PDB file of C-alpha atoms in Angstrom:
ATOM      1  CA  UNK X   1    -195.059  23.825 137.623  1.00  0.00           C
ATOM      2  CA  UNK X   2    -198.914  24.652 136.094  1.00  0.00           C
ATOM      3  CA  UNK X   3    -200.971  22.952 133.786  1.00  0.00           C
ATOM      4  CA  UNK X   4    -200.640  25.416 131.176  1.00  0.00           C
ATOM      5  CA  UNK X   5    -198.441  26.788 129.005  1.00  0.00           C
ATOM      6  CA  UNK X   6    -197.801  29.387 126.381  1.00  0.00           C
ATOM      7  CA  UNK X   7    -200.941  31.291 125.733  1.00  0.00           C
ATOM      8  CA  UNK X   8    -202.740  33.557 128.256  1.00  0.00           C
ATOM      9  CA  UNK X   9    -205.708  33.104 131.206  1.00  0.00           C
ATOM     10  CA  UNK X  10    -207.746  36.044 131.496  1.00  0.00           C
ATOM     11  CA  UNK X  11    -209.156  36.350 134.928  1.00  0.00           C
ATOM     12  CA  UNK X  12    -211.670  39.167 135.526  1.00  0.00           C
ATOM     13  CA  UNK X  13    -211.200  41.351 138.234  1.00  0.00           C
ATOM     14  CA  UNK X  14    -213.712  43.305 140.151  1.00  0.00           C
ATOM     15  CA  UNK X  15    -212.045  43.834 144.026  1.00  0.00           C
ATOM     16  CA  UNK X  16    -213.914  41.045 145.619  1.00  0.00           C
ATOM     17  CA  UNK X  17    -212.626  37.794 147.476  1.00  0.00           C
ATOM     18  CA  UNK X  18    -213.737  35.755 144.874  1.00  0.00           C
ATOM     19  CA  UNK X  19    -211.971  37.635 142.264  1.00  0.00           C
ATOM     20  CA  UNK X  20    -208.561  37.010 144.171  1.00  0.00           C
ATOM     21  CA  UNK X  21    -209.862  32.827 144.706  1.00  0.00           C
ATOM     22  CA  UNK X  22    -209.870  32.921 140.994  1.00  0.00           C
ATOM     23  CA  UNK X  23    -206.834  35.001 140.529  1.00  0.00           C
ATOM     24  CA  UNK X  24    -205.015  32.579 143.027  1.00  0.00           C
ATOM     25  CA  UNK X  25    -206.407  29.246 141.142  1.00  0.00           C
ATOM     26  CA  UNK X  26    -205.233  31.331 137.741  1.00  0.00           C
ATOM     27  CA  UNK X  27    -201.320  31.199 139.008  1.00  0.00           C
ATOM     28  CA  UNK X  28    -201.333  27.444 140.455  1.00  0.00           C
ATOM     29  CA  UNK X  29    -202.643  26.884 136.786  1.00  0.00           C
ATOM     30  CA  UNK X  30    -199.607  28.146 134.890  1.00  0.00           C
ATOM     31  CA  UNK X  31    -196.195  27.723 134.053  1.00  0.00           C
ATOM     32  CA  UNK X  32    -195.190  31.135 134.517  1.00  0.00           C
ATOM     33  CA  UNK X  33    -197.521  33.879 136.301  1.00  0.00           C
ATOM     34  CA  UNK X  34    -196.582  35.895 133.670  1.00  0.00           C
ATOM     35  CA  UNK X  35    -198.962  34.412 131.772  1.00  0.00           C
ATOM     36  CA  UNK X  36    -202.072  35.697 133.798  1.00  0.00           C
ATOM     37  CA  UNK X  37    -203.922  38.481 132.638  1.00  0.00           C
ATOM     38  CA  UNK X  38    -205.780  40.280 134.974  1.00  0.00           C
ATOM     39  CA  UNK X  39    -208.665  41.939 133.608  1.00  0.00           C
ATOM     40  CA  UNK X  40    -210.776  45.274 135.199  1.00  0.00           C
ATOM     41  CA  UNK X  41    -214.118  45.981 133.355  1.00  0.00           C
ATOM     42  CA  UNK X  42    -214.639  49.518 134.461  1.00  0.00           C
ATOM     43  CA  UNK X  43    -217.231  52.082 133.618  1.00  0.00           C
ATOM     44  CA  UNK X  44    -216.761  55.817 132.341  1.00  0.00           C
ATOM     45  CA  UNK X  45    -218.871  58.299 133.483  1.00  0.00           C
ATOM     46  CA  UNK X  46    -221.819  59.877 131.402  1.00  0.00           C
ATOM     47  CA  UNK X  47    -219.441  62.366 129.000  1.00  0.00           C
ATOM     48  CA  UNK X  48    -222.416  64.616 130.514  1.00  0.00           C
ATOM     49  CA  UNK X  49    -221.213  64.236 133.733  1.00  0.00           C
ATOM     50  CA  UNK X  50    -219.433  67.188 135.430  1.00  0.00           C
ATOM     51  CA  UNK X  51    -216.349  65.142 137.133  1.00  0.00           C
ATOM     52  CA  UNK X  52    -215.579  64.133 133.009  1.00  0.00           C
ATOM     53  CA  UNK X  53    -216.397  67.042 131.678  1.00  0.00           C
ATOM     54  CA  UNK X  54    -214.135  68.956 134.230  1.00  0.00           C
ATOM     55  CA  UNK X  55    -211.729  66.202 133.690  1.00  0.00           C
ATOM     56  CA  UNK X  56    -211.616  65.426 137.433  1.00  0.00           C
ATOM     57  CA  UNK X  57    -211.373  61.957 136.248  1.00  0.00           C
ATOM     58  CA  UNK X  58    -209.718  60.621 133.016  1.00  0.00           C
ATOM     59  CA  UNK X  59    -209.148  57.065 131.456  1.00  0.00           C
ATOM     60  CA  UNK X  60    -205.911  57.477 132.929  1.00  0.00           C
ATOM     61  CA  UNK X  61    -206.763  58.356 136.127  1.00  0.00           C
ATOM     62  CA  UNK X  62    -209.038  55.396 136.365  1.00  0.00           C
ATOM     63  CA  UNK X  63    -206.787  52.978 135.233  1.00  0.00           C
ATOM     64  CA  UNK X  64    -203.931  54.118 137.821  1.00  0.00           C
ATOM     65  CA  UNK X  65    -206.160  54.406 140.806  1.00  0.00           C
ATOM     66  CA  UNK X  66    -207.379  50.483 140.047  1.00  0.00           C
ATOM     67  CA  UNK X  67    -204.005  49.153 139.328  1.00  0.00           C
ATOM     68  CA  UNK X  68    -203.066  50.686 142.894  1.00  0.00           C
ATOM     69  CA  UNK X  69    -206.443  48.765 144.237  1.00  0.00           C
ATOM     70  CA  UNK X  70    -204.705  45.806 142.983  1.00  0.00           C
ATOM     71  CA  UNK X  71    -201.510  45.969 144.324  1.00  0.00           C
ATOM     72  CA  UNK X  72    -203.046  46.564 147.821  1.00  0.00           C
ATOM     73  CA  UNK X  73    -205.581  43.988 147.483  1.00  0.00           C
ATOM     74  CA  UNK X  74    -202.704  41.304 146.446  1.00  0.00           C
ATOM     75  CA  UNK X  75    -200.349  42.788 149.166  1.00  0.00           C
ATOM     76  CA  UNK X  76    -196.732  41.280 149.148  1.00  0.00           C
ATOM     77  CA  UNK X  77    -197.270  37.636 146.915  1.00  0.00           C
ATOM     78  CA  UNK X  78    -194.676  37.452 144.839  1.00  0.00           C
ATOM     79  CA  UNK X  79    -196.622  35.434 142.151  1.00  0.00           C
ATOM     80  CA  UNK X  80    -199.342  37.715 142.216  1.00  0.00           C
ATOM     81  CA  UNK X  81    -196.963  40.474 141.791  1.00  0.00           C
ATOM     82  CA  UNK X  82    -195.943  38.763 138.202  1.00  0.00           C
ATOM     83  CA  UNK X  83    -199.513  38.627 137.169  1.00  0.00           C
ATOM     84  CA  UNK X  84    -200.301  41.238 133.841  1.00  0.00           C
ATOM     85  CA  UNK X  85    -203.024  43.838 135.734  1.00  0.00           C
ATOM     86  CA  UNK X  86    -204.778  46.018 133.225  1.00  0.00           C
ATOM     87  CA  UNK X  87    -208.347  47.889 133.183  1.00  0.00           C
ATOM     88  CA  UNK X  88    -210.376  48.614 129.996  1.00  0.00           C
ATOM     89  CA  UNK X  89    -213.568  50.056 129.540  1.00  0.00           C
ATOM     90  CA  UNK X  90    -217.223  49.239 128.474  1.00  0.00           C
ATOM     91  CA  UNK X  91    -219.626  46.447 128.812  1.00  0.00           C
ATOM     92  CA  UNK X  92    -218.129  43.626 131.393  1.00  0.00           C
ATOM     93  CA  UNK X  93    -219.421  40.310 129.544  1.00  0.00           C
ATOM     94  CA  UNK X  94    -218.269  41.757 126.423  1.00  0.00           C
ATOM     95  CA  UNK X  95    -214.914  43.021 127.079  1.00  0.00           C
ATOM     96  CA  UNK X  96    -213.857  39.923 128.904  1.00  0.00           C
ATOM     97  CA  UNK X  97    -214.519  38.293 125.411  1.00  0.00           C
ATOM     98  CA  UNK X  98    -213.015  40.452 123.115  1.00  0.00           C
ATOM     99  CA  UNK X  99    -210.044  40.472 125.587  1.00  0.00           C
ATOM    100  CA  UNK X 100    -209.777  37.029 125.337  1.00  0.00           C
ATOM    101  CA  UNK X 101    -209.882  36.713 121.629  1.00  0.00           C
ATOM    102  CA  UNK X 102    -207.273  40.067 120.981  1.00  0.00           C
ATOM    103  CA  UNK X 103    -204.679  37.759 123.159  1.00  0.00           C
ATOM    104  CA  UNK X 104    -205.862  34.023 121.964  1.00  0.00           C
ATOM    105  CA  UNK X 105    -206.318  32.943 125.718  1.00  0.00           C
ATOM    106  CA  UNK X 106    -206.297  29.602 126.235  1.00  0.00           C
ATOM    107  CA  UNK X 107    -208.554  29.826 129.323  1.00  0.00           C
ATOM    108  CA  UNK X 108    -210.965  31.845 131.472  1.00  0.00           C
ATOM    109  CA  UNK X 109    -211.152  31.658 135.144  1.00  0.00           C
ATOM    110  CA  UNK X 110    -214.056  33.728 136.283  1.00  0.00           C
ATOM    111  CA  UNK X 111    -215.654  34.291 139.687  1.00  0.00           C
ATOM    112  CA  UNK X 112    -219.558  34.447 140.352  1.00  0.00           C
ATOM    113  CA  UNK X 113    -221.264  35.813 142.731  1.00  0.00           C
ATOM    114  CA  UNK X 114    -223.990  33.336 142.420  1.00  0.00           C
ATOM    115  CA  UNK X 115    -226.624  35.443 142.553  1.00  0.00           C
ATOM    116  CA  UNK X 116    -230.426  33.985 141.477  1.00  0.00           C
ATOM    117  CA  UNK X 117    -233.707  35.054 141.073  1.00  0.00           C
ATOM    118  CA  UNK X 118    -234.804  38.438 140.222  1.00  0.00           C
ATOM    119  CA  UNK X 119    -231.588  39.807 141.320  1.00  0.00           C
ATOM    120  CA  UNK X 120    -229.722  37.823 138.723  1.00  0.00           C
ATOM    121  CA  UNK X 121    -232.289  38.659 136.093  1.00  0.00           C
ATOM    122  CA  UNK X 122    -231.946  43.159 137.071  1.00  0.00           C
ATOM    123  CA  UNK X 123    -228.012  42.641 137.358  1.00  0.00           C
ATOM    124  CA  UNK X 124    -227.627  40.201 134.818  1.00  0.00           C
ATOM    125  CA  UNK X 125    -224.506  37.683 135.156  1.00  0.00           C
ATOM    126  CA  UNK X 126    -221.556  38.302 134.248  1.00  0.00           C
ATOM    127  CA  UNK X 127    -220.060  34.851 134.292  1.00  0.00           C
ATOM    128  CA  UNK X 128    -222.866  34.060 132.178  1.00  0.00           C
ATOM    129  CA  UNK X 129    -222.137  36.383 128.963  1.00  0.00           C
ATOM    130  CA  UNK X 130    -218.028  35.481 129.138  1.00  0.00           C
ATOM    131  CA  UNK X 131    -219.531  31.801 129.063  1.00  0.00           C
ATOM    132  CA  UNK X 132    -221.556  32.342 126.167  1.00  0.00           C
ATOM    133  CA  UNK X 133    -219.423  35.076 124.627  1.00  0.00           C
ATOM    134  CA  UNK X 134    -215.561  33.696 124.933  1.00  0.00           C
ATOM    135  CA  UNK X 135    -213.406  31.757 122.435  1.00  0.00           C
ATOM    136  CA  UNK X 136    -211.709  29.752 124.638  1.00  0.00           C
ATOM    137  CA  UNK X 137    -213.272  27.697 127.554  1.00  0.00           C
ATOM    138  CA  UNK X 138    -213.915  29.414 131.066  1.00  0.00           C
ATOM    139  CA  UNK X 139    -214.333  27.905 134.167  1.00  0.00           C
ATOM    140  CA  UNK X 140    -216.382  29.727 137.026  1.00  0.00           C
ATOM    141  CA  UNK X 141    -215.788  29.478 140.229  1.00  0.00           C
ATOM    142  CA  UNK X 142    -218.789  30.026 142.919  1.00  0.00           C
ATOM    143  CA  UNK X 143    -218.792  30.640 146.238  1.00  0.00           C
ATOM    144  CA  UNK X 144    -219.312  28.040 148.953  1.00  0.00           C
ATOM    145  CA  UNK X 145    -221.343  30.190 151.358  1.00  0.00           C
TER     146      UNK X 145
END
């Protein structure tokens, strides 16, 4: 039985090993994996771009070809099959917040890449803005390498 109850964790997703650490530590967390929200952050194409403008790729199309990413990336856990998968659009840091707030989450588990230096100041962190940006308290796990 988790820690938590009731109200959501939000765990950003983006493919990586870290990203399923967190995802892992999110379900040990709760009473019910139910309860986990997995969260993509992807990017549209420039509307000037021919793939959009062709329609080659949608919203849609995005969404479905991530949630598949997923379900391959978590292979056959049952828990992880329970957890809430879903992709939205825009600005990582920011949409991990608002998601947070539209479904009063009681926590954030986030992964970091722990990058420093000028590659953390081009790239920008986004662990960093869901720390500064959420509503609800975050932890961030790092990697140990």
């Amino acid at each position: 039985m988790g820690l938590l109850t009731g109200r959501p964790v939000i765990v950003p997703w983006d493919f990586s090993e870290m990203s399923l650490a967190a995802l892992q530590k999110a379900v040990e967390l709760v009473s019910n994996p139910n309860l986990v929200h997995c969260v993509h952050v992807a990017q549209l194409p420039m509307t000037t771009d021919p793939v959009f403008v062709w329609g080659a790729i949608t919203e849609q199309s995005m969404q479905q070809q991530a949630l598949q990413g997923f379900q391959n990336q978590i292979g056959s856990d049952e828990k992880l099959k329970q957890v809430y998968f879903t992709t939205i659009f825009g600005d990582p840091g920011i949409m991990i917040a608002d998601y947070a707030k539209e479904n009063d989450a009681e926590l954030v588990i986030i992964s970091s890449h722990g990058r420093t230096g000028v590659s953390r100041l081009l790239l920008g962190s986004v662990a960093e803005r869901v720390v500064r940006l959420s509503p609800c308290p975050v932890i961030v796990l790092r990697s140990v390498t």
